[in-house]
Amino acid sequence: MKIGVPREVVAGERRVAVTPETVQSLRGLGFEVIVEAGAGVGARFTDDAYLAAGATVIDDTRALWSGTDIIIKVRPPAQNEAMGCHESDLLPHEGRLISLLFPGQNEEVVARLAERKATVLALDCIPRISRAQKMDVLSSMSNIAGYRAVIEASHHFGSFFGGQITAAGRTRPARVLIIGAGVAGLSAIAAARGLGAEVRAFDTRAAAREQVQSLGAKFLEVDFEEAGEGAGGYGKQMSKEFIEAEMRLFAEQCAEVDIVITTALIPNKQAPILITQEMVESMRPGSVIVDLAAERGGNCEATVPDQTVEVSNVTIIGYTDLTSRLATHASQFFGNNVVHLLDDMCGDEGFYVDLEDEAVRGALVLHVGEMMWPPPPIVPKAPPPAPAPPPVVAPADPVLPAVDEPDTGAGLGRSLGGLALALSFAAIGATADAAFIQHFTVFVLSCFVGWQLIWNVTPALHTPLMAVTNAISGIIIVGGIIQGAATETNLSVILGVVAILVASINVFGGFLVTQRMLKMFRK
């Protein structure tokens, strides 16, 4: 199958849906990739780089749309001013399109595509489930937008983010308030903390507390009990009482902080106003507000989409193209998400739309012209039933064990073995001299005592520090000391010294290894 990657026609859009690196991944999945000339220039990817990766580069836009099986692009289809037509009309009959679409906001575009009997997957509708994280374009782009928001704020803020102590004077760290601790908010927290700022964050979802604190920021709360978790990993619309409480909190914070970054956005709804005109006027001169919800009206009352304005000496940034301002990495992340989606849609028989796949079904807007959006809600799988407790059985009456007849064969064997051992000892005593008898007696007793010492160690102490080998080495050292205490130097003294040396290496080596092992479990 052929994949077509057209050049984006929306003004200011620098991203491209497929990069030279992802071209190689798509070819590995069996696709042929055709790229419109100049499609990657805004993201610093040249046509030569695409050719080197194995893609085909063509100049004819209409041929690219009509001659490929799947069109992959970043922005929803829009008016192509150079060609004087809408991109939806360039898609062939029963063609396939994969892009950001936002079907709730672009009903006219969806209707145009339905007339073409198109099959359309909206990357912004990928459900936020565990297995679809690698395809989640919105999370990838939000991560970049949060980082870029801090960079834009630092560009307009007239001081250091981190505190400085110099010969010329001392500056305190910047105070940053981040409203919304989703993907973009957490990315902004990490970036601001990395620059040395003092960061505070607020979110209606209690689950965000640990994530905020793990990044070194202070989590702000209102004195009002209400759960803020909504469907699909987003926050929900809160009650009027809760909103009033959080607005009082924001008013207090705006008078203290230097930078405010807002990320509050509910899908398919106008962005809620969180920063009023009065709050803006209460901020210090030179403060900065970065409104990541500007595309849906903005969280700040004074935000102007796609512009930077100054109100009461406060700079308000309403850019809607923050991801495009990091076009190289944004394109790479976008392309990786697309590769994972196509990998999920390619089975043994090639590319197909699996309506039973939760990720594909969630993103499917049109299927051969038939409206498939919104998808049915994902029903969480019920946990497996808990195993039934074992039946309680009443204790039976105690049964006395039967008295077995003694095993005469085993008893006879033990008796003969003991008799043979006694006869051996008697023979040694009758034939050996007194010196040998003395050494032999010490040997037998040492074996018995050593066996009792080693095998009666408490099992809880069987560690590298109190192992059986260390106990044996200790006995060897004691024996070596006894042998080496002789006044004359002979073979037994030399062997005793060697035994002490070798056993000591084992013991002290065991101590060293034990210490290294214990350090592995210490913070």
Short mmCIF file of C-alpha atoms in Angstrom, two decimals:
data_model
loop_
_atom_site.label_atom_id
_atom_site.label_comp_id
_atom_site.label_asym_id
_atom_site.label_seq_id
_atom_site.Cartn_x
_atom_site.Cartn_y
_atom_site.Cartn_z
CA MET A 1 0.00 0.00 0.00
CA LYS A 2 1.05 3.57 -0.68
CA ILE A 3 1.09 6.29 1.99
CA GLY A 4 0.88 9.92 0.88
CA VAL A 5 2.29 12.74 3.03
CA PRO A 6 1.15 16.16 1.75
CA ARG A 7 2.56 19.53 2.71
CA GLU A 8 0.51 21.27 5.41
CA VAL A 9 -1.48 24.23 4.06
CA VAL A 10 -2.50 25.92 7.34
CA ALA A 11 -0.52 29.13 7.76
CA GLY A 12 2.31 28.82 10.28
CA GLU A 13 2.15 25.03 10.54
CA ARG A 14 5.73 23.71 10.43
CA ARG A 15 5.15 20.08 11.43
CA VAL A 16 5.08 17.16 9.03
CA ALA A 17 3.26 13.90 9.61
CA VAL A 18 6.13 11.58 8.63
CA THR A 19 9.86 12.14 9.13
CA PRO A 20 12.76 10.42 7.34
CA GLU A 21 13.25 8.21 10.39
CA THR A 22 9.63 7.10 10.45
CA VAL A 23 9.73 6.52 6.69
CA GLN A 24 12.08 3.63 7.39
CA SER A 25 9.71 2.24 10.03
CA LEU A 26 6.75 2.45 7.64
CA ARG A 27 8.70 0.69 4.91
CA GLY A 28 9.49 -2.03 7.43
CA LEU A 29 5.71 -2.50 7.82
CA GLY A 30 5.41 -2.98 4.07
CA PHE A 31 4.24 0.52 3.03
CA GLU A 32 5.53 2.63 0.17
CA VAL A 33 5.85 6.28 1.24
CA ILE A 34 5.30 9.21 -1.14
CA VAL A 35 6.09 12.70 0.19
CA GLU A 36 5.15 16.03 -1.36
CA ALA A 37 8.19 18.14 -2.14
CA GLY A 38 8.94 20.62 0.63
CA ALA A 39 6.61 18.92 3.16
CA GLY A 40 9.34 18.67 5.80
CA VAL A 41 11.13 21.97 5.26
CA GLY A 42 9.43 23.69 8.20
CA ALA A 43 10.62 20.90 10.50
CA ARG A 44 14.16 20.98 9.04
CA PHE A 45 13.76 17.75 7.01
CA THR A 46 14.98 18.12 3.43
CA ASP A 47 13.69 16.28 0.39
CA ASP A 48 17.09 14.64 0.05
CA ALA A 49 16.71 13.19 3.57
CA TYR A 50 13.40 11.61 2.56
CA LEU A 51 14.93 10.20 -0.60
CA ALA A 52 17.82 8.74 1.39
CA ALA A 53 15.32 7.09 3.75
CA GLY A 54 13.61 5.35 0.81
CA ALA A 55 10.64 7.64 0.19
CA THR A 56 9.48 8.99 -3.17
CA VAL A 57 9.27 12.78 -3.45
CA ILE A 58 6.85 14.34 -5.96
CA ASP A 59 5.79 17.93 -6.77
CA ASP A 60 2.25 17.23 -7.98
CA THR A 61 -0.10 17.68 -4.98
CA ARG A 62 -3.18 16.36 -6.80
CA ALA A 63 -1.31 13.25 -7.95
CA LEU A 64 -0.15 12.59 -4.40
CA TRP A 65 -3.71 12.72 -3.02
CA SER A 66 -5.25 10.66 -5.83
CA GLY A 67 -2.45 8.14 -6.29
CA THR A 68 -2.02 6.86 -2.72
CA ASP A 69 -4.06 4.51 -0.55
CA ILE A 70 -3.70 6.36 2.77
CA ILE A 71 -3.19 10.09 3.31
CA ILE A 72 -1.43 10.99 6.56
CA LYS A 73 -1.29 14.62 7.64
CA VAL A 74 -1.08 16.73 10.80
CA ARG A 75 -3.89 19.29 10.57
CA PRO A 76 -7.50 18.56 9.52
CA PRO A 77 -8.17 19.03 5.79
CA ALA A 78 -8.39 22.75 5.00
CA GLN A 79 -8.68 25.10 2.06
CA ASN A 80 -5.66 24.90 -0.24
CA GLU A 81 -5.38 28.50 -1.44
CA ALA A 82 -2.70 27.69 -4.01
CA MET A 83 -4.93 25.13 -5.74
CA GLY A 84 -8.23 26.92 -5.07
CA CYS A 85 -9.93 23.85 -3.57
CA HIS A 86 -10.51 22.14 -0.25
CA GLU A 87 -8.21 19.25 0.66
CA SER A 88 -11.22 17.02 1.37
CA ASP A 89 -12.12 17.23 -2.33
CA LEU A 90 -8.65 15.96 -3.26
CA LEU A 91 -9.19 12.68 -1.41
CA PRO A 92 -10.23 9.92 -3.84
CA HIS A 93 -13.58 8.16 -3.56
CA GLU A 94 -13.43 5.64 -0.67
CA GLY A 95 -10.01 6.97 0.24
CA ARG A 96 -8.43 6.75 3.68
CA LEU A 97 -7.28 9.66 5.85
CA ILE A 98 -5.36 9.67 9.16
CA SER A 99 -4.87 13.06 10.83
CA LEU A 100 -5.90 15.30 13.67
CA LEU A 101 -9.55 16.10 12.97
CA PHE A 102 -11.46 17.22 16.10
CA PRO A 103 -14.81 16.02 14.68
CA GLY A 104 -16.83 17.86 17.30
CA GLN A 105 -15.41 21.17 16.08
CA ASN A 106 -15.12 20.44 12.34
CA GLU A 107 -18.52 19.09 11.38
CA GLU A 108 -18.33 20.66 7.91
CA VAL A 109 -15.04 18.88 7.17
CA VAL A 110 -16.48 15.56 8.41
CA ALA A 111 -19.51 16.04 6.12
CA ARG A 112 -17.24 16.69 3.13
CA LEU A 113 -15.27 13.52 3.85
CA ALA A 114 -18.48 11.52 4.28
CA GLU A 115 -19.53 12.55 0.78
CA ARG A 116 -16.30 11.00 -0.49
CA LYS A 117 -17.19 7.69 1.24
CA ALA A 118 -13.90 8.07 3.08
CA THR A 119 -12.53 6.06 5.97
CA VAL A 120 -11.15 8.56 8.48
CA LEU A 121 -9.24 8.04 11.71
CA ALA A 122 -8.88 11.07 13.99
CA LEU A 123 -5.65 10.93 15.96
CA ASP A 124 -7.11 13.29 18.55
CA CYS A 125 -9.76 10.67 19.36
CA ILE A 126 -7.33 7.89 20.32
CA PRO A 127 -8.72 6.66 23.66
CA ARG A 128 -6.56 7.19 26.72
CA ILE A 129 -6.14 3.56 27.65
CA SER A 130 -2.92 1.82 28.63
CA ARG A 131 -2.31 -0.06 25.40
CA ALA A 132 -2.95 3.06 23.28
CA GLN A 133 -0.43 5.33 25.02
CA LYS A 134 2.14 4.77 22.27
CA MET A 135 -0.41 6.07 19.71
CA ASP A 136 -1.64 9.03 21.79
CA VAL A 137 -0.80 12.07 19.65
CA LEU A 138 -2.54 14.52 21.99
CA SER A 139 -0.32 13.47 24.90
CA SER A 140 2.81 13.76 22.74
CA MET A 141 1.86 17.21 21.54
CA SER A 142 0.74 18.37 25.00
CA ASN A 143 4.11 17.33 26.39
CA ILE A 144 5.83 19.58 23.86
CA ALA A 145 3.36 22.44 24.37
CA GLY A 146 3.93 22.46 28.14
CA TYR A 147 7.68 22.63 27.70
CA ARG A 148 7.46 25.34 25.06
CA ALA A 149 5.09 27.40 27.25
CA VAL A 150 7.86 27.73 29.85
CA ILE A 151 10.38 28.71 27.17
CA GLU A 152 8.03 31.41 25.85
CA ALA A 153 7.42 32.67 29.39
CA SER A 154 11.15 32.85 30.08
CA HIS A 155 11.64 34.83 26.87
CA HIS A 156 9.15 37.52 27.96
CA PHE A 157 9.95 37.46 31.70
CA GLY A 158 12.46 40.13 32.62
CA SER A 159 14.41 38.19 35.22
CA PHE A 160 16.05 34.86 36.03
CA PHE A 161 13.96 31.77 36.63
CA GLY A 162 16.43 30.47 39.22
CA GLY A 163 17.67 32.53 42.13
CA GLN A 164 21.06 34.18 41.63
CA ILE A 165 23.69 35.45 44.10
CA THR A 166 26.31 37.59 42.37
CA ALA A 167 28.61 40.51 43.17
CA ALA A 168 26.08 42.76 41.44
CA GLY A 169 23.21 41.67 43.67
CA ARG A 170 20.84 38.88 44.62
CA THR A 171 17.63 37.77 42.88
CA ARG A 172 14.96 35.42 44.17
CA PRO A 173 13.68 32.53 42.03
CA ALA A 174 10.66 33.18 39.83
CA ARG A 175 7.31 32.04 41.22
CA VAL A 176 5.34 30.02 38.68
CA LEU A 177 1.68 28.94 38.98
CA ILE A 178 0.53 26.13 36.69
CA ILE A 179 -3.22 25.51 36.49
CA GLY A 180 -3.96 21.98 35.34
CA ALA A 181 -1.59 19.11 36.02
CA GLY A 182 -2.29 17.00 32.97
CA VAL A 183 0.37 16.05 30.44
CA ALA A 184 1.05 19.68 29.44
CA GLY A 185 0.98 20.90 33.04
CA LEU A 186 3.39 18.24 34.27
CA SER A 187 5.74 18.97 31.38
CA ALA A 188 5.63 22.67 32.27
CA ILE A 189 6.34 21.87 35.93
CA ALA A 190 9.40 19.83 34.98
CA ALA A 191 10.71 22.54 32.65
CA ALA A 192 10.17 25.37 35.15
CA ARG A 193 11.75 23.39 37.97
CA GLY A 194 14.66 22.58 35.69
CA LEU A 195 15.23 26.32 35.23
CA GLY A 196 15.23 26.81 39.00
CA ALA A 197 11.80 28.36 39.50
CA GLU A 198 9.59 27.94 42.55
CA VAL A 199 6.55 26.12 41.14
CA ARG A 200 3.01 25.77 42.44
CA ALA A 201 0.35 23.73 40.68
CA PHE A 202 -3.40 23.17 40.95
CA ASP A 203 -5.63 20.46 39.55
CA THR A 204 -9.17 19.36 40.31
CA ARG A 205 -8.09 15.71 40.29
CA ALA A 206 -6.75 14.49 43.60
CA ALA A 207 -4.66 11.88 41.78
CA ALA A 208 -2.46 14.68 40.41
CA ARG A 209 -1.10 15.51 43.88
CA GLU A 210 1.60 12.82 43.91
CA GLN A 211 2.65 13.57 40.33
CA VAL A 212 3.03 17.28 41.10
CA GLN A 213 4.94 16.67 44.30
CA SER A 214 7.21 14.09 42.64
CA LEU A 215 8.41 16.84 40.28
CA GLY A 216 9.28 19.13 43.17
CA ALA A 217 6.30 21.49 42.94
CA LYS A 218 3.83 22.52 45.64
CA PHE A 219 0.30 21.19 45.16
CA LEU A 220 -2.41 23.76 45.89
CA GLU A 221 -5.81 22.74 47.22
CA VAL A 222 -9.14 24.40 47.92
CA ASP A 223 -11.07 23.85 51.11
CA PHE A 224 -13.87 22.02 49.32
CA GLU A 225 -14.47 18.30 48.93
CA GLU A 226 -15.39 17.28 45.37
CA ALA A 227 -13.88 14.69 43.02
CA GLY A 228 -12.63 16.15 39.74
CA GLU A 229 -11.88 12.97 37.76
CA GLY A 230 -13.74 12.86 34.46
CA ALA A 231 -13.99 10.35 31.65
CA GLY A 232 -11.01 9.51 29.46
CA GLY A 233 -8.39 10.87 31.84
CA TYR A 234 -9.65 14.47 31.64
CA GLY A 235 -11.04 16.68 34.38
CA LYS A 236 -14.81 17.10 34.60
CA GLN A 237 -16.98 20.19 34.86
CA MET A 238 -16.98 21.14 38.54
CA SER A 239 -19.85 22.48 40.65
CA LYS A 240 -20.51 26.19 41.03
CA GLU A 241 -19.38 26.12 44.69
CA PHE A 242 -16.09 24.44 43.80
CA ILE A 243 -15.42 26.92 40.99
CA GLU A 244 -16.00 29.84 43.34
CA ALA A 245 -13.54 28.34 45.84
CA GLU A 246 -10.85 27.80 43.20
CA MET A 247 -11.34 31.29 41.79
CA ARG A 248 -10.62 32.73 45.24
CA LEU A 249 -7.45 30.61 45.32
CA PHE A 250 -6.36 31.86 41.87
CA ALA A 251 -6.96 35.47 42.92
CA GLU A 252 -4.68 35.01 45.94
CA GLN A 253 -1.99 33.32 43.87
CA CYS A 254 -2.01 35.86 41.03
CA ALA A 255 -1.07 38.58 43.50
CA GLU A 256 2.00 36.54 44.53
CA VAL A 257 3.37 34.78 41.45
CA ASP A 258 5.34 36.06 38.46
CA ILE A 259 4.22 33.59 35.78
CA VAL A 260 0.91 31.79 35.25
CA ILE A 261 0.54 28.90 32.79
CA THR A 262 -3.02 27.69 32.22
CA THR A 263 -3.85 24.34 30.61
CA ALA A 264 -7.50 23.79 31.59
CA LEU A 265 -9.47 22.43 28.67
CA ILE A 266 -12.46 20.08 28.44
CA PRO A 267 -12.87 18.27 25.07
CA ASN A 268 -15.43 19.78 22.67
CA LYS A 269 -16.22 22.65 25.03
CA GLN A 270 -15.23 26.27 25.32
CA ALA A 271 -12.25 26.79 27.62
CA PRO A 272 -13.33 27.91 31.12
CA ILE A 273 -12.33 31.40 32.26
CA LEU A 274 -10.01 30.99 35.26
CA ILE A 275 -8.00 34.24 35.18
CA THR A 276 -10.23 37.31 35.22
CA GLN A 277 -9.35 40.87 34.25
CA GLU A 278 -9.14 41.78 37.94
CA MET A 279 -6.64 38.99 38.57
CA VAL A 280 -4.49 40.21 35.69
CA GLU A 281 -4.49 43.74 37.08
CA SER A 282 -3.44 42.42 40.51
CA MET A 283 -0.24 40.84 39.14
CA ARG A 284 3.15 42.53 39.39
CA PRO A 285 4.32 44.59 36.41
CA GLY A 286 6.41 42.40 34.15
CA SER A 287 4.49 39.22 34.96
CA VAL A 288 3.62 36.73 32.20
CA ILE A 289 0.58 34.57 31.47
CA VAL A 290 0.82 31.73 28.94
CA ASP A 291 -2.62 30.45 27.93
CA LEU A 292 -2.44 26.94 26.45
CA ALA A 293 -6.23 26.92 25.97
CA ALA A 294 -6.17 29.92 23.62
CA GLU A 295 -7.38 27.83 20.67
CA ARG A 296 -10.69 27.26 22.49
CA GLY A 297 -11.12 30.81 23.70
CA GLY A 298 -8.53 30.79 26.49
CA ASN A 299 -8.50 30.43 30.26
CA CYS A 300 -7.60 34.09 30.69
CA GLU A 301 -10.25 36.71 30.06
CA ALA A 302 -7.74 38.95 28.27
CA THR A 303 -6.25 36.29 25.97
CA VAL A 304 -6.17 36.98 22.24
CA PRO A 305 -5.61 33.76 20.22
CA ASP A 306 -2.39 33.68 18.20
CA GLN A 307 -1.20 36.97 19.67
CA THR A 308 0.89 38.37 22.50
CA VAL A 309 -0.82 41.28 24.22
CA GLU A 310 0.08 43.45 27.20
CA VAL A 311 -2.57 44.34 29.78
CA SER A 312 -1.68 46.40 32.86
CA ASN A 313 2.03 45.72 32.23
CA VAL A 314 1.32 41.94 32.18
CA THR A 315 2.27 40.00 29.04
CA ILE A 316 -0.40 37.51 27.93
CA ILE A 317 0.69 34.89 25.38
CA GLY A 318 -2.07 33.22 23.39
CA TYR A 319 -0.11 31.23 20.81
CA THR A 320 -1.97 28.25 19.36
CA ASP A 321 1.08 26.84 17.55
CA LEU A 322 3.38 26.03 20.47
CA THR A 323 4.00 22.49 19.20
CA SER A 324 4.81 23.86 15.76
CA ARG A 325 7.45 26.08 17.39
CA LEU A 326 9.32 22.85 18.21
CA ALA A 327 8.56 21.36 14.83
CA THR A 328 11.47 18.94 14.58
CA HIS A 329 10.74 17.01 17.75
CA ALA A 330 6.98 17.43 17.40
CA SER A 331 7.11 15.87 13.93
CA GLN A 332 9.23 12.99 15.20
CA PHE A 333 6.82 12.26 18.06
CA PHE A 334 3.83 12.60 15.74
CA GLY A 335 5.36 10.22 13.22
CA ASN A 336 6.18 7.67 15.91
CA ASN A 337 2.57 7.72 17.11
CA VAL A 338 1.35 7.13 13.55
CA VAL A 339 3.77 4.23 13.06
CA HIS A 340 2.48 2.55 16.23
CA LEU A 341 -1.12 2.98 15.06
CA LEU A 342 -0.41 1.51 11.62
CA ASP A 343 1.55 -1.30 13.22
CA ASP A 344 -1.54 -2.07 15.30
CA MET A 345 -3.73 -2.03 12.17
CA CYS A 346 -1.51 -4.30 10.09
CA GLY A 347 -2.31 -7.97 10.58
CA ASP A 348 -1.32 -11.06 8.67
CA GLU A 349 -3.38 -9.91 5.66
CA GLY A 350 -2.11 -6.31 5.65
CA PHE A 351 -3.81 -3.04 6.60
CA TYR A 352 -7.39 -3.31 7.81
CA VAL A 353 -9.83 -1.52 10.13
CA ASP A 354 -10.57 -3.76 13.10
CA LEU A 355 -13.81 -2.59 14.72
CA GLU A 356 -13.07 -4.82 17.73
CA ASP A 357 -9.82 -2.99 18.46
CA GLU A 358 -10.54 -0.40 21.19
CA ALA A 359 -7.83 2.00 19.99
CA VAL A 360 -8.89 1.86 16.33
CA ARG A 361 -12.61 2.01 17.11
CA GLY A 362 -12.10 5.04 19.33
CA ALA A 363 -10.27 6.94 16.58
CA LEU A 364 -12.61 5.89 13.75
CA VAL A 365 -14.80 8.81 12.64
CA LEU A 366 -15.95 7.56 9.23
CA HIS A 367 -15.92 4.04 7.81
CA VAL A 368 -16.53 4.05 4.06
CA GLY A 369 -18.58 7.21 4.56
CA GLU A 370 -20.63 5.89 7.48
CA MET A 371 -20.51 8.02 10.63
CA MET A 372 -18.84 6.07 13.46
CA TRP A 373 -18.25 8.91 15.91
CA PRO A 374 -18.67 9.18 18.82
CA PRO A 375 -17.60 5.62 19.61
CA PRO A 376 -19.45 3.46 22.12
CA PRO A 377 -18.15 3.93 25.67
CA ILE A 378 -15.39 1.60 26.72
CA VAL A 379 -16.74 -0.74 29.35
CA PRO A 380 -14.00 -1.66 31.82
CA LYS A 381 -13.47 -5.35 32.12
CA ALA A 382 -14.81 -6.81 35.31
CA PRO A 383 -12.13 -8.18 37.62
CA PRO A 384 -11.98 -11.96 37.78
CA PRO A 385 -14.19 -13.36 40.52
CA ALA A 386 -12.46 -14.00 43.79
CA PRO A 387 -11.89 -17.67 44.50
CA ALA A 388 -14.45 -19.19 46.80
CA PRO A 389 -13.19 -19.72 50.33
CA PRO A 390 -12.42 -23.33 51.13
CA PRO A 391 -15.25 -25.10 52.96
CA VAL A 392 -14.92 -25.20 56.69
CA VAL A 393 -14.59 -28.80 57.81
CA ALA A 394 -15.33 -29.65 61.39
CA PRO A 395 -12.34 -31.24 63.09
CA ALA A 396 -12.61 -34.97 63.26
CA ASP A 397 -12.04 -36.95 66.40
CA PRO A 398 -8.35 -37.58 66.96
CA VAL A 399 -7.18 -40.89 65.67
CA LEU A 400 -4.35 -42.52 67.52
CA PRO A 401 -1.59 -43.77 65.24
CA ALA A 402 -1.37 -47.46 64.86
CA VAL A 403 1.56 -49.10 66.54
CA ASP A 404 3.66 -50.73 63.83
CA GLU A 405 5.73 -53.74 64.40
CA PRO A 406 9.43 -52.88 64.67
CA ASP A 407 11.38 -53.13 61.43
CA THR A 408 13.73 -55.95 62.34
CA GLY A 409 15.73 -55.55 59.10
CA ALA A 410 16.61 -51.89 59.71
CA GLY A 411 17.38 -52.53 63.39
CA LEU A 412 19.64 -55.45 62.53
CA GLY A 413 21.54 -53.31 59.99
CA ARG A 414 22.13 -50.52 62.53
CA SER A 415 23.28 -53.07 65.12
CA LEU A 416 25.75 -54.69 62.73
CA GLY A 417 27.10 -51.26 61.70
CA GLY A 418 27.64 -50.27 65.33
CA LEU A 419 29.30 -53.61 66.08
CA ALA A 420 31.66 -53.20 63.11
CA LEU A 421 32.59 -49.69 64.21
CA ALA A 422 33.27 -50.87 67.78
CA LEU A 423 35.45 -53.72 66.53
CA SER A 424 37.42 -51.26 64.35
CA PHE A 425 38.08 -49.00 67.31
CA ALA A 426 39.13 -52.02 69.41
CA ALA A 427 41.55 -53.19 66.70
CA ILE A 428 43.07 -49.71 66.45
CA GLY A 429 43.49 -49.58 70.24
CA ALA A 430 45.16 -52.99 70.36
CA THR A 431 47.66 -52.36 67.56
CA ALA A 432 48.43 -48.58 67.51
CA ASP A 433 50.88 -46.79 69.78
CA ALA A 434 49.92 -44.26 72.44
CA ALA A 435 50.70 -41.15 70.29
CA PHE A 436 48.45 -42.31 67.46
CA ILE A 437 45.64 -43.14 69.89
CA GLN A 438 45.83 -39.60 71.29
CA HIS A 439 45.71 -37.95 67.83
CA PHE A 440 42.93 -40.26 66.66
CA THR A 441 40.82 -39.46 69.70
CA VAL A 442 41.22 -35.70 69.09
CA PHE A 443 40.26 -36.21 65.44
CA VAL A 444 37.06 -38.12 66.25
CA LEU A 445 35.99 -35.63 68.92
CA SER A 446 36.69 -32.63 66.64
CA CYS A 447 34.57 -34.19 63.88
CA PHE A 448 31.69 -34.74 66.28
CA VAL A 449 31.92 -31.28 67.85
CA GLY A 450 32.23 -29.57 64.44
CA TRP A 451 29.21 -31.44 63.10
CA GLN A 452 27.13 -30.40 66.10
CA LEU A 453 28.32 -26.77 65.86
CA ILE A 454 27.51 -26.36 62.15
CA TRP A 455 24.18 -28.17 61.90
CA ASN A 456 22.70 -26.67 65.05
CA VAL A 457 23.03 -23.07 63.82
CA THR A 458 19.59 -21.36 63.79
CA PRO A 459 18.24 -21.31 60.19
CA ALA A 460 17.54 -17.55 60.50
CA LEU A 461 21.30 -17.00 60.75
CA HIS A 462 22.14 -18.79 57.51
CA THR A 463 23.36 -15.60 55.83
CA PRO A 464 26.67 -14.84 54.11
CA LEU A 465 27.90 -13.56 57.48
CA MET A 466 27.00 -16.81 59.32
CA ALA A 467 27.24 -19.34 56.51
CA VAL A 468 28.26 -22.95 56.94
CA THR A 469 31.48 -22.27 55.03
CA ASN A 470 32.50 -19.61 57.55
CA ALA A 471 31.86 -22.03 60.42
CA ILE A 472 34.08 -24.65 58.78
CA SER A 473 36.75 -22.04 58.08
CA GLY A 474 36.66 -21.04 61.75
CA ILE A 475 37.35 -24.64 62.81
CA ILE A 476 40.22 -24.81 60.31
CA ILE A 477 41.75 -21.62 61.74
CA VAL A 478 41.56 -23.00 65.29
CA GLY A 479 43.25 -26.23 64.16
CA GLY A 480 45.91 -24.31 62.29
CA ILE A 481 46.68 -22.20 65.36
CA ILE A 482 47.11 -25.36 67.46
CA GLN A 483 49.42 -26.93 64.88
CA GLY A 484 51.40 -23.72 64.35
CA ALA A 485 52.06 -23.24 68.07
CA ALA A 486 54.80 -25.89 68.11
CA THR A 487 58.34 -24.74 68.98
CA GLU A 488 59.96 -26.68 66.15
CA THR A 489 59.40 -25.95 62.48
CA ASN A 490 58.23 -29.04 60.66
CA LEU A 491 55.70 -30.05 58.02
CA SER A 492 52.72 -29.88 60.41
CA VAL A 493 53.61 -26.31 61.43
CA ILE A 494 53.92 -25.23 57.78
CA LEU A 495 50.58 -26.84 56.89
CA GLY A 496 48.98 -25.17 59.92
CA VAL A 497 50.19 -21.71 58.80
CA VAL A 498 48.97 -22.36 55.24
CA ALA A 499 45.59 -23.47 56.61
CA ILE A 500 45.28 -20.27 58.68
CA LEU A 501 46.09 -18.12 55.63
CA VAL A 502 43.65 -19.84 53.26
CA ALA A 503 40.79 -20.01 55.79
CA SER A 504 41.30 -16.35 56.78
CA ILE A 505 40.97 -15.30 53.13
CA ASN A 506 37.65 -17.13 52.97
CA VAL A 507 36.34 -15.59 56.21
CA PHE A 508 37.35 -11.99 55.58
CA GLY A 509 36.35 -12.23 51.93
CA GLY A 510 32.93 -13.33 53.12
CA PHE A 511 32.71 -10.27 55.37
CA LEU A 512 33.62 -7.96 52.47
CA VAL A 513 31.09 -9.51 50.10
CA THR A 514 28.42 -9.30 52.81
CA GLN A 515 29.03 -5.58 53.30
CA ARG A 516 28.73 -4.93 49.57
CA MET A 517 25.49 -6.91 49.41
CA LEU A 518 24.01 -5.03 52.36
CA LYS A 519 24.84 -1.65 50.76
CA MET A 520 22.67 -2.59 47.80
CA PHE A 521 19.61 -2.44 50.07
CA ARG A 522 20.46 0.88 51.70
CA LYS A 523 19.30 4.27 50.42
#
